[in-house]
mmCIF file of C-alpha atoms in Angstrom:
data_model
loop_
_atom_site.group_PDB
_atom_site.id
_atom_site.type_symbol
_atom_site.label_atom_id
_atom_site.label_comp_id
_atom_site.label_asym_id
_atom_site.label_seq_id
_atom_site.Cartn_x
_atom_site.Cartn_y
_atom_site.Cartn_z
ATOM 1 C CA UNK A 1 -84.914 93.718 46.368
ATOM 2 C CA UNK A 2 -85.876 91.671 49.446
ATOM 3 C CA UNK A 3 -83.467 88.929 48.363
ATOM 4 C CA UNK A 4 -80.599 91.402 48.143
ATOM 5 C CA UNK A 5 -81.341 92.704 51.645
ATOM 6 C CA UNK A 6 -81.740 89.169 53.017
ATOM 7 C CA UNK A 7 -78.454 87.852 51.690
ATOM 8 C CA UNK A 8 -76.637 91.067 52.564
ATOM 9 C CA UNK A 9 -77.708 90.541 56.205
ATOM 10 C CA UNK A 10 -76.699 86.877 56.088
ATOM 11 C CA UNK A 11 -73.326 87.789 54.605
ATOM 12 C CA UNK A 12 -72.710 90.290 57.394
ATOM 13 C CA UNK A 13 -73.639 87.684 60.023
ATOM 14 C CA UNK A 14 -71.270 85.188 58.400
ATOM 15 C CA UNK A 15 -68.496 87.776 58.246
ATOM 16 C CA UNK A 16 -68.809 88.741 61.895
ATOM 17 C CA UNK A 17 -68.999 85.227 63.317
ATOM 18 C CA UNK A 18 -66.608 83.240 61.068
ATOM 19 C CA UNK A 19 -63.240 84.356 62.476
ATOM 20 C CA UNK A 20 -64.443 85.044 66.011
ATOM 21 C CA UNK A 21 -64.397 82.251 68.640
ATOM 22 C CA UNK A 22 -68.191 82.164 68.871
ATOM 23 C CA UNK A 23 -69.238 79.591 66.190
ATOM 24 C CA UNK A 24 -70.723 80.888 62.939
ATOM 25 C CA UNK A 25 -72.737 77.672 62.378
ATOM 26 C CA UNK A 26 -74.077 77.882 65.926
ATOM 27 C CA UNK A 27 -75.317 81.414 65.329
ATOM 28 C CA UNK A 28 -76.983 80.474 62.048
ATOM 29 C CA UNK A 29 -78.828 77.619 63.787
ATOM 30 C CA UNK A 30 -79.843 79.957 66.612
ATOM 31 C CA UNK A 31 -81.189 82.561 64.184
ATOM 32 C CA UNK A 32 -83.166 79.870 62.369
ATOM 33 C CA UNK A 33 -84.980 79.052 65.587
ATOM 34 C CA UNK A 34 -85.323 82.623 66.796
ATOM 35 C CA UNK A 35 -86.926 84.018 63.655
ATOM 36 C CA UNK A 36 -88.540 80.843 62.307
ATOM 37 C CA UNK A 37 -87.824 81.844 58.724
ATOM 38 C CA UNK A 38 -86.455 80.133 55.634
ATOM 39 C CA UNK A 39 -83.895 82.901 55.095
ATOM 40 C CA UNK A 40 -81.339 80.888 57.096
ATOM 41 C CA UNK A 41 -81.971 77.587 55.322
ATOM 42 C CA UNK A 42 -80.013 78.111 52.121
ATOM 43 C CA UNK A 43 -77.169 75.587 52.073
ATOM 44 C CA UNK A 44 -76.004 77.009 48.746
ATOM 45 C CA UNK A 45 -75.599 80.472 50.194
ATOM 46 C CA UNK A 46 -73.818 79.024 53.202
ATOM 47 C CA UNK A 47 -71.214 77.585 50.829
ATOM 48 C CA UNK A 48 -70.881 80.883 48.946
ATOM 49 C CA UNK A 49 -70.673 83.050 52.069
ATOM 50 C CA UNK A 50 -68.073 80.705 53.539
ATOM 51 C CA UNK A 51 -66.085 81.210 50.347
ATOM 52 C CA UNK A 52 -66.265 84.964 50.896
ATOM 53 C CA UNK A 53 -64.816 84.515 54.388
ATOM 54 C CA UNK A 54 -62.177 82.181 52.970
ATOM 55 C CA UNK A 55 -61.018 84.829 50.492
ATOM 56 C CA UNK A 56 -60.685 87.442 53.245
ATOM 57 C CA UNK A 57 -58.621 85.218 55.521
ATOM 58 C CA UNK A 58 -56.564 84.009 52.554
ATOM 59 C CA UNK A 59 -55.688 87.626 51.717
ATOM 60 C CA UNK A 60 -54.663 88.310 55.317
ATOM 61 C CA UNK A 61 -52.412 85.262 55.528
ATOM 62 C CA UNK A 62 -51.145 85.188 51.928
ATOM 63 C CA UNK A 63 -47.584 86.272 52.870
ATOM 64 C CA UNK A 64 -47.383 83.402 55.398
ATOM 65 C CA UNK A 65 -48.987 80.901 53.016
ATOM 66 C CA UNK A 66 -46.627 81.867 50.192
ATOM 67 C CA UNK A 67 -43.578 81.592 52.440
ATOM 68 C CA UNK A 68 -44.619 78.184 53.789
ATOM 69 C CA UNK A 69 -45.420 76.737 50.367
ATOM 70 C CA UNK A 70 -42.125 77.910 48.868
ATOM 71 C CA UNK A 71 -40.187 76.486 51.819
ATOM 72 C CA UNK A 72 -42.123 73.211 51.713
ATOM 73 C CA UNK A 73 -41.385 72.484 48.070
ATOM 74 C CA UNK A 74 -37.858 73.882 48.244
ATOM 75 C CA UNK A 75 -37.129 71.453 51.078
ATOM 76 C CA UNK A 76 -38.449 68.546 48.995
ATOM 77 C CA UNK A 77 -36.803 69.330 45.665
ATOM 78 C CA UNK A 78 -33.589 71.144 46.615
ATOM 79 C CA UNK A 79 -31.418 69.127 48.969
ATOM 80 C CA UNK A 80 -28.835 71.876 49.305
ATOM 81 C CA UNK A 81 -31.437 74.219 50.819
ATOM 82 C CA UNK A 82 -33.091 71.795 53.229
ATOM 83 C CA UNK A 83 -31.464 73.140 56.364
ATOM 84 C CA UNK A 84 -32.658 76.716 55.873
ATOM 85 C CA UNK A 85 -36.199 75.546 55.054
ATOM 86 C CA UNK A 86 -36.516 72.766 57.620
ATOM 87 C CA UNK A 87 -38.472 74.797 60.190
ATOM 88 C CA UNK A 88 -41.135 75.880 57.712
ATOM 89 C CA UNK A 89 -41.266 72.350 56.283
ATOM 90 C CA UNK A 90 -41.954 70.941 59.756
ATOM 91 C CA UNK A 91 -44.570 73.654 60.330
ATOM 92 C CA UNK A 92 -46.391 72.483 57.182
ATOM 93 C CA UNK A 93 -46.202 68.865 58.335
ATOM 94 C CA UNK A 94 -47.655 69.825 61.703
ATOM 95 C CA UNK A 95 -50.570 71.541 59.954
ATOM 96 C CA UNK A 96 -51.258 68.249 58.150
ATOM 97 C CA UNK A 97 -50.976 66.276 61.408
ATOM 98 C CA UNK A 98 -53.375 68.647 63.196
ATOM 99 C CA UNK A 99 -55.879 68.416 60.325
ATOM 100 C CA UNK A 100 -56.056 64.618 60.076
ATOM 101 C CA UNK A 101 -58.264 64.005 63.188
ATOM 102 C CA UNK A 102 -60.995 66.452 62.156
ATOM 103 C CA UNK A 103 -60.814 65.197 58.557
ATOM 104 C CA UNK A 104 -61.421 61.600 59.631
ATOM 105 C CA UNK A 105 -64.157 62.626 62.060
ATOM 106 C CA UNK A 106 -65.877 64.749 59.403
ATOM 107 C CA UNK A 107 -65.881 61.903 56.873
ATOM 108 C CA UNK A 108 -67.277 59.444 59.409
ATOM 109 C CA UNK A 109 -70.003 61.750 60.702
ATOM 110 C CA UNK A 110 -70.847 63.891 57.647
ATOM 111 C CA UNK A 111 -74.245 62.179 57.202
ATOM 112 C CA UNK A 112 -75.111 62.536 60.896
ATOM 113 C CA UNK A 113 -74.174 66.163 61.520
ATOM 114 C CA UNK A 114 -77.673 67.558 60.990
ATOM 115 C CA UNK A 115 -79.082 65.183 63.625
ATOM 116 C CA UNK A 116 -76.553 66.472 66.166
ATOM 117 C CA UNK A 117 -78.176 69.911 66.226
ATOM 118 C CA UNK A 118 -80.419 70.815 69.162
ATOM 119 C CA UNK A 119 -80.975 74.010 71.098
ATOM 120 C CA UNK A 120 -80.000 72.431 74.397
ATOM 121 C CA UNK A 121 -76.831 71.084 72.805
ATOM 122 C CA UNK A 122 -76.125 74.510 71.329
ATOM 123 C CA UNK A 123 -76.478 76.155 74.738
ATOM 124 C CA UNK A 124 -74.081 73.618 76.256
ATOM 125 C CA UNK A 125 -71.625 74.190 73.399
ATOM 126 C CA UNK A 126 -71.633 77.948 73.994
ATOM 127 C CA UNK A 127 -71.172 77.321 77.721
ATOM 128 C CA UNK A 128 -68.197 75.043 77.053
ATOM 129 C CA UNK A 129 -66.701 77.680 74.757
ATOM 130 C CA UNK A 130 -67.165 80.328 77.444
ATOM 131 C CA UNK A 131 -65.406 78.222 80.071
ATOM 132 C CA UNK A 132 -62.557 77.310 77.709
ATOM 133 C CA UNK A 133 -61.899 80.913 76.690
ATOM 134 C CA UNK A 134 -61.974 82.030 80.328
ATOM 135 C CA UNK A 135 -59.447 79.378 81.374
ATOM 136 C CA UNK A 136 -56.819 80.632 78.906
ATOM 137 C CA UNK A 137 -57.484 84.356 79.339
ATOM 138 C CA UNK A 138 -54.187 85.021 81.130
ATOM 139 C CA UNK A 139 -51.955 82.557 79.264
ATOM 140 C CA UNK A 140 -49.233 84.272 77.244
ATOM 141 C CA UNK A 141 -47.010 81.309 76.343
ATOM 142 C CA UNK A 142 -43.378 81.384 75.260
ATOM 143 C CA UNK A 143 -43.319 79.254 72.087
ATOM 144 C CA UNK A 144 -42.880 80.799 68.641
ATOM 145 C CA UNK A 145 -43.801 79.211 65.300
ATOM 146 C CA UNK A 146 -40.575 77.210 65.171
ATOM 147 C CA UNK A 147 -41.064 75.838 68.697
ATOM 148 C CA UNK A 148 -44.227 73.865 67.874
ATOM 149 C CA UNK A 149 -43.656 70.141 68.398
ATOM 150 C CA UNK A 150 -45.201 66.986 66.993
ATOM 151 C CA UNK A 151 -46.901 66.467 70.370
ATOM 152 C CA UNK A 152 -48.414 69.965 70.178
ATOM 153 C CA UNK A 153 -49.700 69.242 66.656
ATOM 154 C CA UNK A 154 -51.417 66.052 67.848
ATOM 155 C CA UNK A 155 -52.988 67.729 70.885
ATOM 156 C CA UNK A 156 -54.240 70.660 68.820
ATOM 157 C CA UNK A 157 -55.565 68.230 66.207
ATOM 158 C CA UNK A 158 -57.508 66.297 68.840
ATOM 159 C CA UNK A 159 -59.002 69.542 70.117
ATOM 160 C CA UNK A 160 -59.984 70.518 66.581
ATOM 161 C CA UNK A 161 -61.697 67.158 66.203
ATOM 162 C CA UNK A 162 -64.420 68.139 68.697
ATOM 163 C CA UNK A 163 -65.298 71.221 66.636
ATOM 164 C CA UNK A 164 -67.404 68.900 64.492
ATOM 165 C CA UNK A 165 -69.982 69.253 67.294
ATOM 166 C CA UNK A 166 -72.512 71.975 66.368
ATOM 167 C CA UNK A 167 -71.967 75.194 68.285
ATOM 168 C CA UNK A 168 -68.350 74.469 69.193
ATOM 169 C CA UNK A 169 -66.259 77.235 67.665
ATOM 170 C CA UNK A 170 -63.410 75.925 65.529
ATOM 171 C CA UNK A 171 -61.285 79.045 65.865
ATOM 172 C CA UNK A 172 -62.019 79.318 69.594
ATOM 173 C CA UNK A 173 -61.253 75.668 70.335
ATOM 174 C CA UNK A 174 -58.026 75.604 68.323
ATOM 175 C CA UNK A 175 -56.930 78.902 69.837
ATOM 176 C CA UNK A 176 -57.509 77.489 73.319
ATOM 177 C CA UNK A 177 -55.538 74.350 72.413
ATOM 178 C CA UNK A 178 -52.632 76.421 71.071
ATOM 179 C CA UNK A 179 -52.495 78.524 74.222
ATOM 180 C CA UNK A 180 -52.646 75.413 76.423
ATOM 181 C CA UNK A 181 -49.666 74.106 74.428
ATOM 182 C CA UNK A 182 -47.839 77.251 75.586
ATOM 183 C CA UNK A 183 -47.732 79.053 72.237
ATOM 184 C CA UNK A 184 -47.392 82.810 72.319
ATOM 185 C CA UNK A 185 -50.664 84.569 71.574
ATOM 186 C CA UNK A 186 -49.560 85.734 68.137
ATOM 187 C CA UNK A 187 -48.185 82.287 67.224
ATOM 188 C CA UNK A 188 -51.388 80.668 68.522
ATOM 189 C CA UNK A 189 -53.533 82.948 66.369
ATOM 190 C CA UNK A 190 -51.446 82.224 63.265
ATOM 191 C CA UNK A 191 -51.526 78.447 63.742
ATOM 192 C CA UNK A 192 -55.265 78.576 64.399
ATOM 193 C CA UNK A 193 -55.912 80.164 61.019
ATOM 194 C CA UNK A 194 -53.338 78.077 59.183
ATOM 195 C CA UNK A 195 -55.505 75.135 60.227
ATOM 196 C CA UNK A 196 -58.556 76.982 58.930
ATOM 197 C CA UNK A 197 -57.465 76.600 55.309
ATOM 198 C CA UNK A 198 -57.379 72.780 54.899
ATOM 199 C CA UNK A 199 -60.774 72.423 56.595
ATOM 200 C CA UNK A 200 -62.316 75.247 54.575
ATOM 201 C CA UNK A 201 -60.933 74.033 51.250
ATOM 202 C CA UNK A 202 -62.346 70.559 51.920
ATOM 203 C CA UNK A 203 -65.740 72.021 52.865
ATOM 204 C CA UNK A 204 -65.858 74.236 49.778
ATOM 205 C CA UNK A 205 -64.891 71.381 47.444
ATOM 206 C CA UNK A 206 -67.469 69.049 48.972
ATOM 207 C CA UNK A 207 -70.164 71.695 48.609
ATOM 208 C CA UNK A 208 -69.199 72.797 45.080
ATOM 209 C CA UNK A 209 -70.770 69.716 43.494
ATOM 210 C CA UNK A 210 -74.136 70.354 45.130
ATOM 211 C CA UNK A 211 -73.874 74.038 44.296
ATOM 212 C CA UNK A 212 -73.266 73.387 40.597
ATOM 213 C CA UNK A 213 -76.239 71.040 40.298
ATOM 214 C CA UNK A 214 -78.855 73.383 41.745
ATOM 215 C CA UNK A 215 -81.217 75.684 39.868
ATOM 216 C CA UNK A 216 -81.286 78.119 42.790
ATOM 217 C CA UNK A 217 -77.858 79.520 41.940
ATOM 218 C CA UNK A 218 -78.799 81.064 38.585
ATOM 219 C CA UNK A 219 -81.949 82.612 40.016
ATOM 220 C CA UNK A 220 -80.177 84.225 42.977
ATOM 221 C CA UNK A 221 -76.716 84.910 41.578
ATOM 222 C CA UNK A 222 -76.969 88.674 42.247
ATOM 223 C CA UNK A 223 -78.067 88.456 45.892
ATOM 224 C CA UNK A 224 -75.611 85.599 46.499
ATOM 225 C CA UNK A 225 -72.669 87.602 45.169
ATOM 226 C CA UNK A 226 -73.667 90.616 47.260
ATOM 227 C CA UNK A 227 -73.796 88.410 50.355
ATOM 228 C CA UNK A 228 -70.443 86.842 49.489
ATOM 229 C CA UNK A 229 -68.723 90.226 49.161
ATOM 230 C CA UNK A 230 -70.348 91.371 52.399
ATOM 231 C CA UNK A 231 -69.023 88.247 54.130
ATOM 232 C CA UNK A 232 -65.567 88.846 52.685
ATOM 233 C CA UNK A 233 -65.334 92.493 53.778
ATOM 234 C CA UNK A 234 -66.816 91.947 57.239
ATOM 235 C CA UNK A 235 -64.666 88.842 57.831
ATOM 236 C CA UNK A 236 -61.562 90.904 57.089
ATOM 237 C CA UNK A 237 -62.613 93.580 59.589
ATOM 238 C CA UNK A 238 -63.712 90.995 62.146
ATOM 239 C CA UNK A 239 -60.390 89.150 61.991
ATOM 240 C CA UNK A 240 -58.423 92.368 62.483
ATOM 241 C CA UNK A 241 -60.506 93.064 65.582
ATOM 242 C CA UNK A 242 -59.957 89.519 66.864
ATOM 243 C CA UNK A 243 -56.214 89.845 66.298
ATOM 244 C CA UNK A 244 -56.013 92.951 68.483
ATOM 245 C CA UNK A 245 -58.075 91.362 71.251
ATOM 246 C CA UNK A 246 -56.006 88.172 71.284
ATOM 247 C CA UNK A 247 -52.687 90.024 71.383
ATOM 248 C CA UNK A 248 -53.975 92.192 74.237
ATOM 249 C CA UNK A 249 -55.284 89.205 76.225
ATOM 250 C CA UNK A 250 -58.945 90.130 75.845
ATOM 251 C CA UNK A 251 -60.393 86.692 75.033
ATOM 252 C CA UNK A 252 -62.464 86.939 78.207
ATOM 253 C CA UNK A 253 -64.816 89.281 76.323
ATOM 254 C CA UNK A 254 -65.877 86.414 74.070
ATOM 255 C CA UNK A 255 -66.163 84.209 77.137
ATOM 256 C CA UNK A 256 -68.732 86.552 78.654
ATOM 257 C CA UNK A 257 -70.608 86.800 75.356
ATOM 258 C CA UNK A 258 -70.829 83.005 74.975
ATOM 259 C CA UNK A 259 -71.915 82.619 78.607
ATOM 260 C CA UNK A 260 -74.712 85.168 78.197
ATOM 261 C CA UNK A 261 -75.772 83.542 74.923
ATOM 262 C CA UNK A 262 -75.899 80.129 76.592
ATOM 263 C CA UNK A 263 -78.044 81.458 79.435
ATOM 264 C CA UNK A 264 -80.338 83.196 76.947
ATOM 265 C CA UNK A 265 -80.884 79.973 74.970
ATOM 266 C CA UNK A 266 -81.601 77.960 78.119
ATOM 267 C CA UNK A 267 -84.174 80.525 79.313
ATOM 268 C CA UNK A 268 -85.781 81.556 76.005
ATOM 269 C CA UNK A 269 -86.282 78.053 74.634
ATOM 270 C CA UNK A 270 -87.159 76.366 77.912
#
């Protein structure tokens, strides 16, 4: 029973922090050090809970994903329909362009990521996130989905590249980059989570091999599945909350949270 409770709690934590601009990995590392327990050390569950979050966000954005994929392949294979699908085709290409920097960085540093973790670094990462979110709090932008340019895609991709640093929120950093590129809040939120999918799919595929070769999975399949469903449900709710806050220009609330968290880490672990 304790395993079910443990992984239910972990799934809820994953679900709350994954879509929000506050770094889910940073929170997991913080909890590890706060409670000094092995309950946060399961890499296998991290993969499974991330998959739960992936399913939730996939469900939310399925209409957009379906539309983009149909337009992308229609543009390629049906010359007579290229004009009407050109905007969505370019949007897909920009997603690829924005993903390349973080993909290269992840491959180069994948064996060194664990060594990058430190509490002082985590506090600085939360502080940087707080400042970034505060800077863009009043930016509304005037660009829609079809107004994104190749330059915007590169800039956003370079911003996403730094999210490899532990404690730097991927969603928060990309959202900030989109707003700085003058995207409307709704368009910025959409592009942020369109970029979530390539990174998440790569992470899941890389972790699937390790997951399949472990004995831990069969022993904890029940608690793991409970945690995964908890992550999925809470991620869905958490994203809906984030969406409302972003559209209403309330990112400053996360800025204050990250600032207070940074101060807490500096004081508590000093």
